[in-house]
Short mmCIF file of C-alpha atoms in Angstrom, two decimals:
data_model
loop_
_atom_site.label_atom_id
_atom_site.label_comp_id
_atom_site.label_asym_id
_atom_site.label_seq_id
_atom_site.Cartn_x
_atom_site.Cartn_y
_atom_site.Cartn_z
CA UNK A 1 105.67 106.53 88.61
CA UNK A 2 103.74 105.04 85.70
CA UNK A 3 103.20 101.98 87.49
CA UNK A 4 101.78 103.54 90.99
CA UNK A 5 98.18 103.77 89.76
CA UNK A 6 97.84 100.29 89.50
CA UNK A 7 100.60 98.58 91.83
CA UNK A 8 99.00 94.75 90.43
CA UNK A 9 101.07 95.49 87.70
CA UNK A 10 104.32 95.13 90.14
CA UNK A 11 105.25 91.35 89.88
CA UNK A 12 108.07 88.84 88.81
CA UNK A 13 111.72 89.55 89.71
CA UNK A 14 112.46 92.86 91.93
CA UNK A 15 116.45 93.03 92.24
CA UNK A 16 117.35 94.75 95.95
CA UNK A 17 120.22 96.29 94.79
CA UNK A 18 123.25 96.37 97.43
CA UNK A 19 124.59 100.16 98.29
CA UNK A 20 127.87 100.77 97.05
CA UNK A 21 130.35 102.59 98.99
CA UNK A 22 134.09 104.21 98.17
CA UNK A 23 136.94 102.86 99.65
CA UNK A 24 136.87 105.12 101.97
CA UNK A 25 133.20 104.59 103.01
CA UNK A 26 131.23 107.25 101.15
CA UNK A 27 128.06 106.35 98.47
CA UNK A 28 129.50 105.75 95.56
CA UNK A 29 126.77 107.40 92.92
CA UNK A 30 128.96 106.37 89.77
CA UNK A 31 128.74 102.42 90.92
CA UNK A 32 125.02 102.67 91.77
CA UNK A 33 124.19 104.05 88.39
CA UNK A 34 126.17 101.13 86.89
CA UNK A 35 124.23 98.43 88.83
CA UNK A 36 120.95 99.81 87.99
CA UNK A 37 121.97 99.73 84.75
CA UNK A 38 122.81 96.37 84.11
CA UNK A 39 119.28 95.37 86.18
CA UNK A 40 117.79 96.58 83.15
CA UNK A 41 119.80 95.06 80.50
CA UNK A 42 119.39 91.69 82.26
CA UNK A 43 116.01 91.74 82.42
CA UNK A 44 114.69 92.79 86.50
CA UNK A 45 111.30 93.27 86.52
CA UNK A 46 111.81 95.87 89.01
CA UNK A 47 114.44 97.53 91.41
CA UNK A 48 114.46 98.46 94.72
CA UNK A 49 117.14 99.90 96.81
CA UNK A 50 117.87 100.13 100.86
CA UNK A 51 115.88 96.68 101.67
CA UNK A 52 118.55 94.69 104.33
CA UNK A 53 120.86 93.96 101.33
CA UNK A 54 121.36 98.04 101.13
CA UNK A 55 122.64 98.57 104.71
CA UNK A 56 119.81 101.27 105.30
CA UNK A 57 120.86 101.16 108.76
CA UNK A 58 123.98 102.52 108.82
CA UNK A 59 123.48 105.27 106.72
CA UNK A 60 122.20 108.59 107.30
CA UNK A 61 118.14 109.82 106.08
CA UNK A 62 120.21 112.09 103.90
CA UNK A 63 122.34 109.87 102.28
CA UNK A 64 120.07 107.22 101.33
CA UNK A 65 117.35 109.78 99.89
CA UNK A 66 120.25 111.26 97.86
CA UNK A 67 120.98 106.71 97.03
CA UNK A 68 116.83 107.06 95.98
CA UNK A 69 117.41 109.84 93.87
CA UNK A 70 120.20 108.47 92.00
CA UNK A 71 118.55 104.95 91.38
CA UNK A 72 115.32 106.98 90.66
CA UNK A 73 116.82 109.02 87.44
CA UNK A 74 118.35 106.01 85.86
CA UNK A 75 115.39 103.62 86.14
CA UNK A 76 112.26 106.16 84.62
CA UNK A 77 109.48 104.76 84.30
CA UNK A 78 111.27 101.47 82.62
CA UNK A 79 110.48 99.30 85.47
CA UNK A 80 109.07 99.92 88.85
CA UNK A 81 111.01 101.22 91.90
CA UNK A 82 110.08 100.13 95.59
CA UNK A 83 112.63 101.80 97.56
CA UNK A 84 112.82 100.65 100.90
CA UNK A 85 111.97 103.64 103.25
CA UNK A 86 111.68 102.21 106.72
CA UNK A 87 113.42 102.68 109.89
CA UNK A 88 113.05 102.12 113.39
CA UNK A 89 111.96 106.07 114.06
CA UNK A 90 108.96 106.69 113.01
CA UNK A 91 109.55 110.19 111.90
CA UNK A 92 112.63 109.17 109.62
CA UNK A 93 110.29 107.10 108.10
CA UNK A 94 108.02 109.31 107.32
CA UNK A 95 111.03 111.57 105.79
CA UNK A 96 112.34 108.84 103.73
CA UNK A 97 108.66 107.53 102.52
CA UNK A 98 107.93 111.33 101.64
CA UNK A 99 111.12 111.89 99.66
CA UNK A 100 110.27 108.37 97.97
CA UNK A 101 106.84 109.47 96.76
CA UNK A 102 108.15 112.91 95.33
CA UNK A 103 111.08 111.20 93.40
CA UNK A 104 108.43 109.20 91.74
CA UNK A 105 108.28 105.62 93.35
CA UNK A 106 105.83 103.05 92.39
CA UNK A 107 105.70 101.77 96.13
CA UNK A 108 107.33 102.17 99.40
CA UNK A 109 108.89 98.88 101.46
CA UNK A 110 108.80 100.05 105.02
CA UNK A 111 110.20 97.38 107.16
CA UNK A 112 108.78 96.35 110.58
CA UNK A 113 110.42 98.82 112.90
CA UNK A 114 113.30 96.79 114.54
CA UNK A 115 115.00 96.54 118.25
CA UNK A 116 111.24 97.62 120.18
CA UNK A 117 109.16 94.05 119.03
CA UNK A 118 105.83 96.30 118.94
CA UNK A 119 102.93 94.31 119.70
CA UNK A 120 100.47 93.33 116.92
CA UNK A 121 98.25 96.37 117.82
CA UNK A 122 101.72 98.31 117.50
CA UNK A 123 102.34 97.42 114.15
CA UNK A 124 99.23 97.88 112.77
CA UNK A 125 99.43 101.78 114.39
CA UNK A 126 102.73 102.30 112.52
CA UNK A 127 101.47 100.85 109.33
CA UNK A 128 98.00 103.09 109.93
CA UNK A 129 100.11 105.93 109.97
CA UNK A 130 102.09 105.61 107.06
CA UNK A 131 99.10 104.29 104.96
CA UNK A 132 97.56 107.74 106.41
CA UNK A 133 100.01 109.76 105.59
CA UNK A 134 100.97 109.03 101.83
CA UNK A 135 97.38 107.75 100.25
CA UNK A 136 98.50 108.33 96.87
CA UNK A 137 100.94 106.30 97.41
CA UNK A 138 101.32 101.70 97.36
CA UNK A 139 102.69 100.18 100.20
CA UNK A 140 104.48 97.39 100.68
CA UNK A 141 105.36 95.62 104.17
CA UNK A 142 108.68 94.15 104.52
CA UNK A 143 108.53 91.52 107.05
CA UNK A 144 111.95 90.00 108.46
CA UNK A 145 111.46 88.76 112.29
CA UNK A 146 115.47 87.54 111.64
CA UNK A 147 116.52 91.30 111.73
CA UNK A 148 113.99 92.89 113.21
CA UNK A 149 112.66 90.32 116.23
CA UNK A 150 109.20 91.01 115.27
CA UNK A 151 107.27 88.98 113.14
CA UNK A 152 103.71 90.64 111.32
CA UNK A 153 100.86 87.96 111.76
CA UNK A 154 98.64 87.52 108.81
CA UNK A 155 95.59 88.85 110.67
CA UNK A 156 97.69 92.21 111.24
CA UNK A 157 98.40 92.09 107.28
CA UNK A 158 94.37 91.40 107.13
CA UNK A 159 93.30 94.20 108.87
CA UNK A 160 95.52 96.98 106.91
CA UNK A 161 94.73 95.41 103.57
CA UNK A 162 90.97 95.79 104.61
CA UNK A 163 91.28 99.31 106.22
CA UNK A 164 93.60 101.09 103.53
CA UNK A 165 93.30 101.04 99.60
CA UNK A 166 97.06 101.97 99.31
CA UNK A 167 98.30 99.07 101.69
CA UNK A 168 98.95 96.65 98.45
CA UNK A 169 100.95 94.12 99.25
CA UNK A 170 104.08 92.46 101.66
CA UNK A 171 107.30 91.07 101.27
CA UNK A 172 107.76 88.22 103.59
CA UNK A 173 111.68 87.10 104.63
CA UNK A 174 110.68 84.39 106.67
CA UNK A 175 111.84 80.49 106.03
CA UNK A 176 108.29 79.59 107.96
CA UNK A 177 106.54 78.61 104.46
CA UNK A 178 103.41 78.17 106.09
CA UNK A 179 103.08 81.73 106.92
CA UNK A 180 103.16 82.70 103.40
CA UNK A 181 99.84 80.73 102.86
CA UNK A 182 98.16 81.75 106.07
CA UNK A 183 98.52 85.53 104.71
CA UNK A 184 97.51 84.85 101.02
CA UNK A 185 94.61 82.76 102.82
CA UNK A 186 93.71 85.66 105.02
CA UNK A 187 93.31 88.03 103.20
CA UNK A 188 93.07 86.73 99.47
CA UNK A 189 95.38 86.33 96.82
CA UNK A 190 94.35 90.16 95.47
CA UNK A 191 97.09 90.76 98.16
CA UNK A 192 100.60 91.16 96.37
CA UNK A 193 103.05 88.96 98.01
CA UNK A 194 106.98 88.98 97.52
CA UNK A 195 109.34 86.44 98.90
CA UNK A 196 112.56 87.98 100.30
CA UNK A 197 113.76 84.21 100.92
CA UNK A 198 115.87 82.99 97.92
CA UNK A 199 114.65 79.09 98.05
CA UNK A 200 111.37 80.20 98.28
CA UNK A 201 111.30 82.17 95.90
CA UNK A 202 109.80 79.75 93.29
CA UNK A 203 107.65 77.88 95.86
CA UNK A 204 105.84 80.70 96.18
CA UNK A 205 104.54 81.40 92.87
CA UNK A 206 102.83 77.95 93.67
CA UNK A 207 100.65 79.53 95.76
CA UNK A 208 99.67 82.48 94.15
CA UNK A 209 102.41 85.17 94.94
CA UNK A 210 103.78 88.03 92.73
CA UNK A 211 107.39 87.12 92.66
CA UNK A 212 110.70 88.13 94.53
CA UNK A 213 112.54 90.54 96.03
CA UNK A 214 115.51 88.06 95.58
CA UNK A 215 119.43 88.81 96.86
CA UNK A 216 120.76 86.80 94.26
CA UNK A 217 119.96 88.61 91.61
CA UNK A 218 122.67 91.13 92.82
CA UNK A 219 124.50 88.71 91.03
CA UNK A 220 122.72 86.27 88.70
CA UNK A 221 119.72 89.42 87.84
CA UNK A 222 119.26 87.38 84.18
CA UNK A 223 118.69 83.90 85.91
CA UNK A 224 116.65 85.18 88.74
CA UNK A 225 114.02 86.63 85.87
CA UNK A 226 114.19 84.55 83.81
CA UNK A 227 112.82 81.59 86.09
CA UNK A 228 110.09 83.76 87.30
CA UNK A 229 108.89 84.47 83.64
CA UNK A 230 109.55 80.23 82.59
CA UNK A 231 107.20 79.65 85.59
CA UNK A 232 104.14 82.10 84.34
CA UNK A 233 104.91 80.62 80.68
CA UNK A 234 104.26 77.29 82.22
CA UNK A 235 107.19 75.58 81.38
CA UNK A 236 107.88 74.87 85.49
CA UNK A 237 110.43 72.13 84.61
CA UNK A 238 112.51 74.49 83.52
CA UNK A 239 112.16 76.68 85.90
CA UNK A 240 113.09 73.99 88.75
CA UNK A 241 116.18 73.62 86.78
CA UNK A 242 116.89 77.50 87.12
CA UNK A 243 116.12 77.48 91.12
CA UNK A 244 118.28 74.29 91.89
CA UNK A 245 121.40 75.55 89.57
CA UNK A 246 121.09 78.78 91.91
CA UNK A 247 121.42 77.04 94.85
CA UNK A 248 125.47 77.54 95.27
CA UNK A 249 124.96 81.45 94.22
CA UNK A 250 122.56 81.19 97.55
CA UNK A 251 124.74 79.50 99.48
CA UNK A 252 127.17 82.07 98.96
CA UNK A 253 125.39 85.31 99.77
CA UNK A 254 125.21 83.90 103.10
CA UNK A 255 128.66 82.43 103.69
CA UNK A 256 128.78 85.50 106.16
CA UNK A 257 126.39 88.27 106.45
CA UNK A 258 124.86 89.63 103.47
CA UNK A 259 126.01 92.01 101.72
CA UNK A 260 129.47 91.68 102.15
CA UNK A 261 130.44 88.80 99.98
CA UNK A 262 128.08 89.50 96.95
CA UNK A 263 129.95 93.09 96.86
CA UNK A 264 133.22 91.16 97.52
CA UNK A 265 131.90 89.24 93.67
CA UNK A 266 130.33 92.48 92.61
CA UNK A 267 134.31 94.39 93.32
CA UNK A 268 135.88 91.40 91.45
CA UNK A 269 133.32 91.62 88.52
CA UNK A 270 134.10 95.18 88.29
CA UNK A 271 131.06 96.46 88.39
CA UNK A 272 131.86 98.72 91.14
CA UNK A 273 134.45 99.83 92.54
CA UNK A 274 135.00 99.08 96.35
CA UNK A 275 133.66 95.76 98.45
CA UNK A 276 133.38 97.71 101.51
CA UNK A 277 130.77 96.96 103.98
CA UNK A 278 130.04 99.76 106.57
CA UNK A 279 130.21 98.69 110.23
CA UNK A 280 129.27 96.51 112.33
CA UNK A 281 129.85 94.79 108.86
CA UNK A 282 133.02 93.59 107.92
CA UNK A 283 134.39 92.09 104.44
CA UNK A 284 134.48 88.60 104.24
CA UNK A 285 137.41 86.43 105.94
CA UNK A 286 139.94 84.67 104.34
CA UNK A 287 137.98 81.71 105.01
CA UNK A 288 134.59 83.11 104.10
CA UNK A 289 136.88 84.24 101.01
CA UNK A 290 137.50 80.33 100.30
CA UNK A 291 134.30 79.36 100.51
CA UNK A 292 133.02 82.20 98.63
CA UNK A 293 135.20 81.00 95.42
CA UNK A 294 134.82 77.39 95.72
CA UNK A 295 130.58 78.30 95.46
CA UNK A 296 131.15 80.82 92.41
CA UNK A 297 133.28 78.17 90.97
CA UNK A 298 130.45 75.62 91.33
CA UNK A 299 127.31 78.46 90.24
CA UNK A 300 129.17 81.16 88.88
CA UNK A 301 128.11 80.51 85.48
CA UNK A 302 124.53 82.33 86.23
CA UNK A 303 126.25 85.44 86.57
CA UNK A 304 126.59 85.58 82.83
CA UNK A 305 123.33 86.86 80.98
CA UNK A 306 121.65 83.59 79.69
#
């Protein structure tokens, strides 16, 4: 929890690692400790674990504490952790952000709570409440109206950056660029600002933001960092060159719903054991399947250490 005290310190490339299961459906531990581990050999700035690309949803409180716990022990104070601890319940929330602070996270990613599309005033009440209940602890919004159907506004973000010391930052999934700036603009660029959207990723920097909470580096973690730390070197040429080769590696997260084919690559690679996808999830078609080669064919090449 080294870097807690001063969450500023939390920037450049923060891998959301995907939750691998068994065959048979169960948290595989053994894989998880093998993913986290090759974040840090390729170079993440940070790790965080049951964003969207975890499947937080369909797994039990229990289970992904126990997910926390694991990633927690193998990371140390190496790198910071943002586990994702939000849910739709408010109390679960609360149970997850608790067990996050006492396994020694940096920050907590609570997502907008998804399915009720809370008012403005609604959101900031939630937020309030968290930022109430764990002071000692960063948080970190995780905005993404395409799951949730609720979208935070920048004033929202204005008002709990003003009103609590240990709401630090937000990580915005939204392809509406212009929002970015409108929340750096309201409420300063002190405010630490993630993009969850891969080809914004770099744009962002641009305009002040800390970095990326980036899917593709599920599978390309070395290229993914490494263009964030060519951009702060100032050598941005370069790091154009990175985000356009990472295009097809984007492309295919999304061929069908994330996660499924980057653990379909991830089962392939070895580096665990099972592609499985919980429901409503499914594993990728045999057309998905086509397209998902013919991409890794064309960018596969960044999901070798550079």
């Amino acid at each position: 929890m080294k870097f807690r005290t001063d969450p500023a310190t939390i920037r450049g490339s923060i891998a959301p690692l995907v939750t691998p299961f068994t065959a048979d459906g169960a948290v595989d531990h053994d894989s998880l400790r093998g993913l986290v581990r090759w974040q840090l050999e390729s170079g993440s700035h940070g790790i965080s674990l049951g964003g969207s690309t975890g499947e937080p949803s369909a797994q039990s409180a229990a289970e992904r504490i126990a997910a926390m716990r694991t990633a927690a022990t193998e990371i140390g104070d190496r790198v910071p952790f943002l586990p994702g601890t939000g849910s739709h319940k408010l109390d679960e929330t609360l149970e997850i952000t608790a067990a996050a602070r006492e396994l020694g996270a940096d920050a907590a990613l609570v997502i907008t709570p998804y399915y009720a599309r809370p008012t403005q005033e609604a959101l900031y009440q939630w937020y309030a409440t968290v930022a109430r209940e764990f002071p000692d602890l960063p948080l970190v919004a995780y905005n993404v109206p395409s799951r949730t159907a609720v979208d935070i506004a920048p004033d929202t973000v204005r008002r709990l950056f003003t009103d609590f010391d240990n709401f630090v930052g937000v990580k915005e999934t939204t392809k509406d660029f212009e929002h970015f700036s409108r929340v750096l603009h309201a409420c300063g660029r002190e405010l630490l600002v993630w993009s969850g959207i891969e080809l914004l990723c770099l744009p962002l920097l641009a305009l002040g933001g800390a970095g990326f909470v980036s899917a593709v580096s599920n599978l390309a973690p070395t290229a993914v960092a490494r263009m964030y730390e060519l951009w702060e070197a100032g050598d941005h040429e370069a790091a154009r060159e990175l985000h356009y080769r990472l295009h097809p590696l984007v492309d295919l997260l999304f061929v069908e719903t994330n996660p499924a084919p980057a653990k379909w690559v991830l089962e392939q690679q070895g580096r665990i054991t099972s592609h499985h996808v919980r429901p409503p999830l499914t594993p990728p078609t045999e057309d998905g399947l086509a397209r998902v080669r013919a991409l890794l064919a064309e960018g596969g090449d960044l999901t070798q250490q550079l």
